[in-house]
Amino acid sequence: MKKSGMMLLLALAMTTVAACGSGGSTGGNAPSTGEKPATTTETKSNEAAADKKIVLGFSQVGAESGWRTANTDSIKSAASEAGLELKFSDAQQKQENQIKAIRSFIQQKVDVIAFSPVVESGWDTVLKEAKDAGIPVVLTDRSVDSQDDSLYETFIGSDFVEEGRKAGEWLVEKMKDETNVNIVELQGTTGSAPAIDRKTGFEEIISKDSKFKVVASQTGDFTRAKGKEVMQAFLKAQKDIDVLYAHNDDMALGAIQAIEEAGLKPGEDIIIISIDGIKDAFVAMTEGKINLVVECNPQFGPQLMDIIKDVVAGKEVPKRIAVEEGVFPMETAAEALPKRTY
Ligand code: AHR
């Protein structure tokens, strides 16, 4: 209601400016009153406004995983196809870099800011700065824990808690005949929404049966190198590991190297569950090394561009836009692999 009221006022103001013959309108979509045909100057001005590209400032988390690379590709190609001018910034997994990038977008007076927050907390100040500058913000992939949801227009991304639940549900079924199940967990980046939520969703399911025990849980920062390093430490410290639950494919793939180097068979000696669904994980499934992949879809670039156009046009958008995703047990990998696009 607030927005549609503002749109109406804006449309009226623009119509008034045109009727006064100032030629200073910045919008090309004001409804015609039918009272007076536009002058040549006004028509040119309106055409220029319509031709003006939307400038999008996008702050990406980094390039920590195959998922992230696919997400960046999707955003860049969708922005170019949609005719937006994209100012892209890579935060190298550091919140301070994202805050700097957002402040720079504000200074450059971009039309809209989108970003995937590295961690959940600590965004209110910079989000208020964007709001005060009149620049709308769209959250992508990861959300923030701010109490004030007027600081952003919408959040488009996966339901990470649900992904954790799907992993847990599959494991409960797989291990139904076992009496004791020791699990090690490779968490994503500490404080990030996917690390917090995937842990929560998984624990919600497995905590219903005390035979499931998470015997070690540590961050691998969503990277292959750290996934391998932490798995090596788990293997040294834990005598009996039945299951590895990795918050993403890259950490699982790093851990597989550690498991093989320790003389064990991934997928057999240790059941492996991971999240994302990158091609490399599907290849590992066809080789019998990962047992389950819960999909997390990074290719929402085109959907994001539609949302951005709506936001810039002042249209009402849903506060939460979820991305559809599936579950792939090892047995389905060979058939699914050729169709994987990331
Ligand atoms: O926020 C999505 C997560 O971030 C992906 O699951 C992970 O691979 C990435 O680094």
Short mmCIF file of C-alpha atoms and ligand atoms in Angstrom, two decimals:
data_model
loop_
_atom_site.label_atom_id
_atom_site.label_comp_id
_atom_site.label_asym_id
_atom_site.label_seq_id
_atom_site.Cartn_x
_atom_site.Cartn_y
_atom_site.Cartn_z
CA MET A 1 0.00 0.00 0.00
CA LYS A 2 2.84 2.35 0.98
CA LYS A 3 4.63 1.61 -2.29
CA SER A 4 1.63 1.83 -4.54
CA GLY A 5 0.74 5.15 -2.85
CA MET A 6 4.26 6.41 -3.51
CA MET A 7 4.06 5.24 -7.13
CA LEU A 8 0.81 7.09 -7.61
CA LEU A 9 2.29 10.29 -6.15
CA LEU A 10 5.39 9.87 -8.33
CA ALA A 11 3.26 9.34 -11.42
CA LEU A 12 1.20 12.43 -10.59
CA ALA A 13 4.35 14.49 -9.94
CA MET A 14 5.85 13.38 -13.24
CA THR A 15 2.65 14.16 -15.10
CA THR A 16 2.64 17.63 -13.49
CA VAL A 17 6.25 18.28 -14.49
CA ALA A 18 5.48 17.25 -18.08
CA ALA A 19 2.35 19.42 -18.16
CA CYS A 20 4.43 22.41 -16.99
CA GLY A 21 6.77 21.79 -19.92
CA SER A 22 9.95 21.63 -17.87
CA GLY A 23 11.23 18.58 -19.74
CA GLY A 24 12.97 17.49 -16.53
CA SER A 25 11.22 14.14 -15.96
CA THR A 26 13.50 11.26 -15.00
CA GLY A 27 10.98 8.49 -15.53
CA GLY A 28 9.58 7.21 -18.81
CA ASN A 29 6.57 5.29 -17.54
CA ALA A 30 4.20 7.95 -16.26
CA PRO A 31 0.67 7.20 -17.41
CA SER A 32 -0.63 9.54 -20.14
CA THR A 33 -3.36 11.96 -19.03
CA GLY A 34 -4.54 12.38 -22.61
CA GLU A 35 -4.59 16.14 -21.98
CA LYS A 36 -1.60 17.29 -23.93
CA PRO A 37 0.67 15.57 -26.46
CA ALA A 38 4.35 15.46 -25.41
CA THR A 39 6.70 18.00 -26.96
CA THR A 40 9.77 16.79 -28.90
CA THR A 41 12.02 17.69 -25.94
CA GLU A 42 9.83 15.75 -23.53
CA THR A 43 9.70 12.71 -25.83
CA LYS A 44 13.51 12.68 -26.15
CA SER A 45 13.89 13.03 -22.39
CA ASN A 46 11.49 10.15 -21.76
CA GLU A 47 13.24 7.97 -24.34
CA ALA A 48 16.60 8.68 -22.67
CA ALA A 49 15.15 7.67 -19.29
CA ALA A 50 13.71 4.47 -20.76
CA ASP A 51 17.08 3.69 -22.38
CA LYS A 52 19.00 4.33 -19.17
CA LYS A 53 20.43 1.08 -17.91
CA ILE A 54 19.66 0.01 -14.36
CA VAL A 55 22.94 0.09 -12.45
CA LEU A 56 23.27 -2.88 -10.09
CA GLY A 57 25.99 -3.05 -7.45
CA PHE A 58 26.55 -6.70 -6.51
CA SER A 59 28.81 -7.86 -3.68
CA GLN A 60 29.64 -11.56 -3.93
CA VAL A 61 30.95 -13.68 -1.03
CA GLY A 62 34.05 -14.87 -2.89
CA ALA A 63 35.10 -17.80 -5.06
CA GLU A 64 35.31 -20.42 -2.32
CA SER A 65 33.40 -23.22 -4.04
CA GLY A 66 32.11 -24.64 -7.31
CA TRP A 67 28.66 -23.50 -6.22
CA ARG A 68 29.88 -19.91 -5.82
CA THR A 69 31.53 -19.88 -9.26
CA ALA A 70 28.28 -21.11 -10.81
CA ASN A 71 26.33 -18.45 -8.90
CA THR A 72 28.67 -15.68 -10.09
CA ASP A 73 28.42 -16.91 -13.71
CA SER A 74 24.63 -16.99 -13.47
CA ILE A 75 24.44 -13.44 -12.08
CA LYS A 76 26.91 -11.97 -14.60
CA SER A 77 25.30 -13.56 -17.65
CA ALA A 78 21.75 -12.78 -16.49
CA ALA A 79 22.67 -9.12 -15.84
CA SER A 80 24.13 -8.79 -19.30
CA GLU A 81 21.14 -10.52 -20.94
CA ALA A 82 18.72 -8.30 -19.02
CA GLY A 83 20.62 -5.18 -20.16
CA LEU A 84 21.72 -4.09 -16.66
CA GLU A 85 25.01 -2.38 -15.90
CA LEU A 86 26.67 -4.60 -13.30
CA LYS A 87 29.25 -3.36 -10.82
CA PHE A 88 30.61 -6.61 -9.39
CA SER A 89 32.75 -6.91 -6.28
CA ASP A 90 34.34 -10.07 -4.80
CA ALA A 91 34.61 -9.90 -0.98
CA GLN A 92 37.05 -12.81 -0.68
CA GLN A 93 34.93 -14.23 2.17
CA LYS A 94 35.46 -11.14 4.37
CA GLN A 95 32.58 -9.13 5.81
CA GLU A 96 34.65 -5.92 5.99
CA ASN A 97 35.23 -6.14 2.22
CA GLN A 98 31.49 -6.46 1.64
CA ILE A 99 30.75 -3.46 3.84
CA LYS A 100 33.35 -1.41 1.92
CA ALA A 101 31.84 -2.50 -1.41
CA ILE A 102 28.32 -1.57 -0.30
CA ARG A 103 29.52 1.87 0.86
CA SER A 104 31.24 2.38 -2.46
CA PHE A 105 28.01 1.43 -4.32
CA ILE A 106 26.15 4.00 -2.19
CA GLN A 107 28.72 6.68 -3.09
CA GLN A 108 28.41 5.80 -6.76
CA LYS A 109 24.61 6.18 -6.44
CA VAL A 110 23.79 2.83 -8.05
CA ASP A 111 20.08 2.14 -8.62
CA VAL A 112 20.01 -1.04 -6.54
CA ILE A 113 22.39 -3.07 -4.39
CA ALA A 114 22.31 -6.87 -4.16
CA PHE A 115 24.59 -9.00 -2.05
CA SER A 116 25.08 -12.44 -0.58
CA PRO A 117 26.11 -11.79 3.04
CA VAL A 118 29.22 -13.72 4.13
CA VAL A 119 27.85 -13.99 7.67
CA GLU A 120 24.39 -13.38 9.17
CA SER A 121 25.14 -10.65 11.74
CA GLY A 122 26.42 -7.09 11.71
CA TRP A 123 24.66 -5.55 8.72
CA ASP A 124 22.24 -3.05 10.24
CA THR A 125 24.50 0.03 10.06
CA VAL A 126 25.42 -0.31 6.39
CA LEU A 127 21.89 -1.36 5.42
CA LYS A 128 20.57 1.81 7.13
CA GLU A 129 23.09 3.86 5.13
CA ALA A 130 21.71 2.39 1.90
CA LYS A 131 18.14 3.00 3.05
CA ASP A 132 18.93 6.63 3.96
CA ALA A 133 20.46 7.09 0.50
CA GLY A 134 17.22 5.76 -1.02
CA ILE A 135 18.94 2.72 -2.59
CA PRO A 136 16.95 -0.52 -2.34
CA VAL A 137 18.80 -3.68 -1.26
CA VAL A 138 18.11 -7.26 -2.37
CA LEU A 139 19.61 -10.15 -0.39
CA THR A 140 20.66 -13.15 -2.45
CA ASP A 141 21.57 -16.70 -1.41
CA ARG A 142 22.17 -15.93 2.30
CA SER A 143 20.06 -13.87 4.64
CA VAL A 144 20.87 -11.56 7.57
CA ASP A 145 19.64 -11.78 11.17
CA SER A 146 18.49 -8.14 11.32
CA GLN A 147 15.27 -7.53 13.27
CA ASP A 148 14.32 -4.71 10.89
CA ASP A 149 13.19 -6.25 7.62
CA SER A 150 12.50 -2.81 6.14
CA LEU A 151 16.27 -2.61 5.56
CA TYR A 152 15.98 -4.85 2.50
CA GLU A 153 13.34 -5.42 -0.17
CA THR A 154 13.47 -9.18 -0.48
CA PHE A 155 15.61 -12.24 0.03
CA ILE A 156 15.98 -14.76 -2.80
CA GLY A 157 17.71 -18.01 -1.96
CA SER A 158 17.52 -21.60 -0.76
CA ASP A 159 15.94 -22.91 2.42
CA PHE A 160 19.11 -24.09 4.18
CA VAL A 161 17.27 -25.53 7.20
CA GLU A 162 15.23 -27.69 4.85
CA GLU A 163 18.42 -28.86 3.11
CA GLY A 164 19.77 -30.00 6.50
CA ARG A 165 16.49 -31.79 7.22
CA LYS A 166 16.63 -33.61 3.86
CA ALA A 167 20.16 -34.81 4.67
CA GLY A 168 19.02 -36.00 8.12
CA GLU A 169 15.92 -37.76 6.82
CA TRP A 170 17.91 -39.71 4.26
CA LEU A 171 20.44 -40.76 6.90
CA VAL A 172 17.77 -41.92 9.37
CA GLU A 173 16.31 -44.18 6.67
CA LYS A 174 19.73 -45.41 5.48
CA MET A 175 20.82 -46.31 9.03
CA LYS A 176 17.52 -47.75 10.24
CA ASP A 177 19.07 -51.14 11.05
CA GLU A 178 22.17 -49.79 12.80
CA THR A 179 22.43 -49.45 16.57
CA ASN A 180 25.06 -46.76 16.83
CA VAL A 181 26.00 -44.10 14.25
CA ASN A 182 29.04 -41.84 14.75
CA ILE A 183 28.91 -38.72 12.61
CA VAL A 184 31.56 -36.12 11.85
CA GLU A 185 30.39 -32.79 10.52
CA LEU A 186 32.25 -30.36 8.27
CA GLN A 187 30.56 -27.02 8.83
CA GLY A 188 30.52 -24.12 6.39
CA THR A 189 31.91 -20.68 7.19
CA THR A 190 31.39 -19.88 10.90
CA GLY A 191 28.48 -17.51 11.38
CA SER A 192 27.16 -17.91 7.83
CA ALA A 193 23.48 -18.66 7.28
CA PRO A 194 24.08 -21.98 5.45
CA ALA A 195 26.41 -23.26 8.20
CA ILE A 196 23.97 -22.32 10.97
CA ASP A 197 20.84 -23.54 9.17
CA ARG A 198 22.19 -26.76 7.69
CA LYS A 199 23.39 -27.77 11.15
CA THR A 200 20.03 -26.87 12.69
CA GLY A 201 17.96 -28.77 10.13
CA PHE A 202 20.14 -31.89 10.28
CA GLU A 203 20.17 -31.94 14.10
CA GLU A 204 16.42 -31.44 14.26
CA ILE A 205 15.99 -34.80 12.49
CA ILE A 206 18.79 -36.94 13.92
CA SER A 207 18.21 -35.78 17.53
CA LYS A 208 14.98 -37.80 17.53
CA ASP A 209 17.06 -40.98 17.89
CA SER A 210 19.92 -41.11 20.42
CA LYS A 211 21.83 -43.69 18.37
CA PHE A 212 22.99 -40.79 16.13
CA LYS A 213 25.96 -38.98 17.67
CA VAL A 214 27.86 -36.06 16.18
CA VAL A 215 31.28 -36.97 17.57
CA ALA A 216 33.16 -34.05 15.96
CA SER A 217 32.07 -30.88 14.22
CA GLN A 218 34.33 -28.17 12.85
CA THR A 219 34.37 -25.54 10.13
CA GLY A 220 36.03 -26.24 6.79
CA ASP A 221 35.06 -22.76 5.52
CA PHE A 222 33.31 -24.26 2.45
CA THR A 223 36.66 -24.97 0.71
CA ARG A 224 38.26 -28.19 -0.55
CA ALA A 225 41.62 -27.45 1.09
CA LYS A 226 40.11 -26.91 4.54
CA GLY A 227 37.69 -29.81 4.10
CA LYS A 228 40.69 -32.08 3.55
CA GLU A 229 42.69 -30.60 6.45
CA VAL A 230 39.85 -30.91 8.97
CA MET A 231 38.96 -34.44 7.82
CA GLN A 232 42.60 -35.47 8.36
CA ALA A 233 42.30 -34.18 11.92
CA PHE A 234 38.97 -36.00 12.42
CA LEU A 235 40.50 -39.26 11.19
CA LYS A 236 43.40 -38.92 13.63
CA ALA A 237 41.21 -38.05 16.61
CA GLN A 238 38.22 -40.37 16.04
CA LYS A 239 38.57 -44.15 15.98
CA ASP A 240 35.17 -44.97 14.60
CA ILE A 241 33.59 -42.68 12.01
CA ASP A 242 30.48 -44.01 10.26
CA VAL A 243 29.24 -40.89 8.51
CA LEU A 244 30.57 -37.59 7.18
CA TYR A 245 28.02 -34.79 6.86
CA ALA A 246 29.62 -31.96 4.84
CA HIS A 247 27.82 -28.63 4.47
CA ASN A 248 28.98 -28.43 0.85
CA ASP A 249 30.40 -30.55 -1.96
CA ASP A 250 33.81 -28.91 -2.03
CA MET A 251 34.53 -29.81 1.60
CA ALA A 252 33.25 -33.35 0.95
CA LEU A 253 35.57 -33.67 -2.07
CA GLY A 254 38.53 -32.47 0.00
CA ALA A 255 37.57 -34.91 2.76
CA ILE A 256 37.41 -37.78 0.25
CA GLN A 257 41.09 -37.20 -0.53
CA ALA A 258 41.91 -37.40 3.20
CA ILE A 259 39.83 -40.58 3.60
CA GLU A 260 41.54 -42.26 0.65
CA GLU A 261 44.97 -41.22 1.85
CA ALA A 262 44.10 -42.85 5.19
CA GLY A 263 43.49 -46.13 3.31
CA LEU A 264 39.70 -46.06 3.69
CA LYS A 265 36.95 -46.24 1.07
CA PRO A 266 34.74 -43.12 0.92
CA GLY A 267 31.10 -44.05 0.38
CA GLU A 268 31.65 -47.53 1.91
CA ASP A 269 33.78 -47.31 5.06
CA ILE A 270 32.42 -43.84 5.67
CA ILE A 271 28.99 -42.81 4.35
CA ILE A 272 29.21 -39.33 2.84
CA ILE A 273 26.43 -36.76 2.59
CA SER A 274 26.99 -33.33 1.07
CA ILE A 275 25.07 -30.31 -0.18
CA ASP A 276 25.14 -28.28 -3.46
CA GLY A 277 25.10 -30.67 -6.44
CA ILE A 278 28.11 -29.49 -8.46
CA LYS A 279 29.23 -31.73 -11.33
CA ASP A 280 32.33 -32.95 -9.47
CA ALA A 281 30.10 -34.28 -6.69
CA PHE A 282 27.95 -36.14 -9.23
CA VAL A 283 31.12 -37.66 -10.70
CA ALA A 284 32.15 -38.73 -7.17
CA MET A 285 28.69 -40.29 -6.73
CA THR A 286 29.04 -42.29 -9.97
CA GLU A 287 32.34 -43.56 -8.55
CA GLY A 288 30.59 -44.61 -5.36
CA LYS A 289 32.39 -42.03 -3.19
CA ILE A 290 29.49 -39.80 -2.13
CA ASN A 291 26.22 -41.40 -1.03
CA LEU A 292 23.84 -38.45 -1.10
CA VAL A 293 23.84 -34.93 -2.49
CA VAL A 294 21.16 -32.48 -1.43
CA GLU A 295 20.80 -29.88 -4.16
CA CYS A 296 21.31 -26.15 -3.55
CA ASN A 297 20.62 -24.27 -6.77
CA PRO A 298 22.98 -21.35 -7.57
CA GLN A 299 21.45 -20.48 -10.96
CA PHE A 300 18.92 -17.88 -9.91
CA GLY A 301 20.52 -15.01 -11.89
CA PRO A 302 17.58 -14.57 -14.34
CA GLN A 303 15.04 -14.63 -11.47
CA LEU A 304 17.14 -12.05 -9.60
CA MET A 305 17.18 -9.69 -12.60
CA ASP A 306 13.38 -9.84 -12.82
CA ILE A 307 13.14 -8.98 -9.13
CA ILE A 308 15.61 -6.11 -9.52
CA LYS A 309 13.60 -4.64 -12.39
CA ASP A 310 10.44 -4.84 -10.28
CA VAL A 311 12.15 -3.26 -7.27
CA VAL A 312 13.54 -0.39 -9.36
CA ALA A 313 10.09 0.11 -10.89
CA GLY A 314 8.72 0.44 -7.35
CA LYS A 315 6.61 -2.72 -7.59
CA GLU A 316 5.73 -4.75 -4.53
CA VAL A 317 7.84 -7.94 -4.33
CA PRO A 318 7.44 -10.89 -1.91
CA LYS A 319 9.72 -10.58 1.12
CA ARG A 320 11.01 -14.14 0.65
CA ILE A 321 11.57 -15.92 -2.66
CA ALA A 322 12.62 -19.57 -2.36
CA VAL A 323 14.59 -21.57 -4.91
CA GLU A 324 13.40 -25.07 -5.88
CA GLU A 325 15.82 -27.96 -5.37
CA GLY A 326 16.03 -31.77 -5.27
CA VAL A 327 17.74 -34.67 -3.51
CA PHE A 328 20.08 -37.07 -5.34
CA PRO A 329 21.04 -40.44 -3.85
CA MET A 330 24.10 -42.14 -5.37
CA GLU A 331 21.94 -44.52 -7.46
CA THR A 332 20.48 -41.62 -9.48
CA ALA A 333 23.82 -39.92 -10.24
CA ALA A 334 24.72 -41.59 -13.56
CA GLU A 335 21.42 -40.59 -15.11
CA ALA A 336 21.46 -37.09 -13.65
CA LEU A 337 25.11 -36.23 -14.39
CA PRO A 338 24.75 -35.34 -18.11
CA LYS A 339 21.94 -32.92 -17.23
CA ARG A 340 23.88 -31.06 -14.56
CA THR A 341 24.57 -27.48 -15.63
CA TYR A 342 26.97 -26.43 -12.87
O1 AHR B 1 25.58 -19.98 0.52
C1 AHR B 1 25.63 -21.12 -0.27
C2 AHR B 1 26.85 -21.90 0.06
O2 AHR B 1 27.98 -21.12 -0.11
C3 AHR B 1 27.08 -23.12 -0.80
O3 AHR B 1 26.43 -24.25 -0.37
C4 AHR B 1 28.56 -23.27 -0.64
O4 AHR B 1 29.15 -24.15 -1.54
C5 AHR B 1 28.95 -21.87 -0.84
O5 AHR B 1 30.23 -21.58 -0.55
#
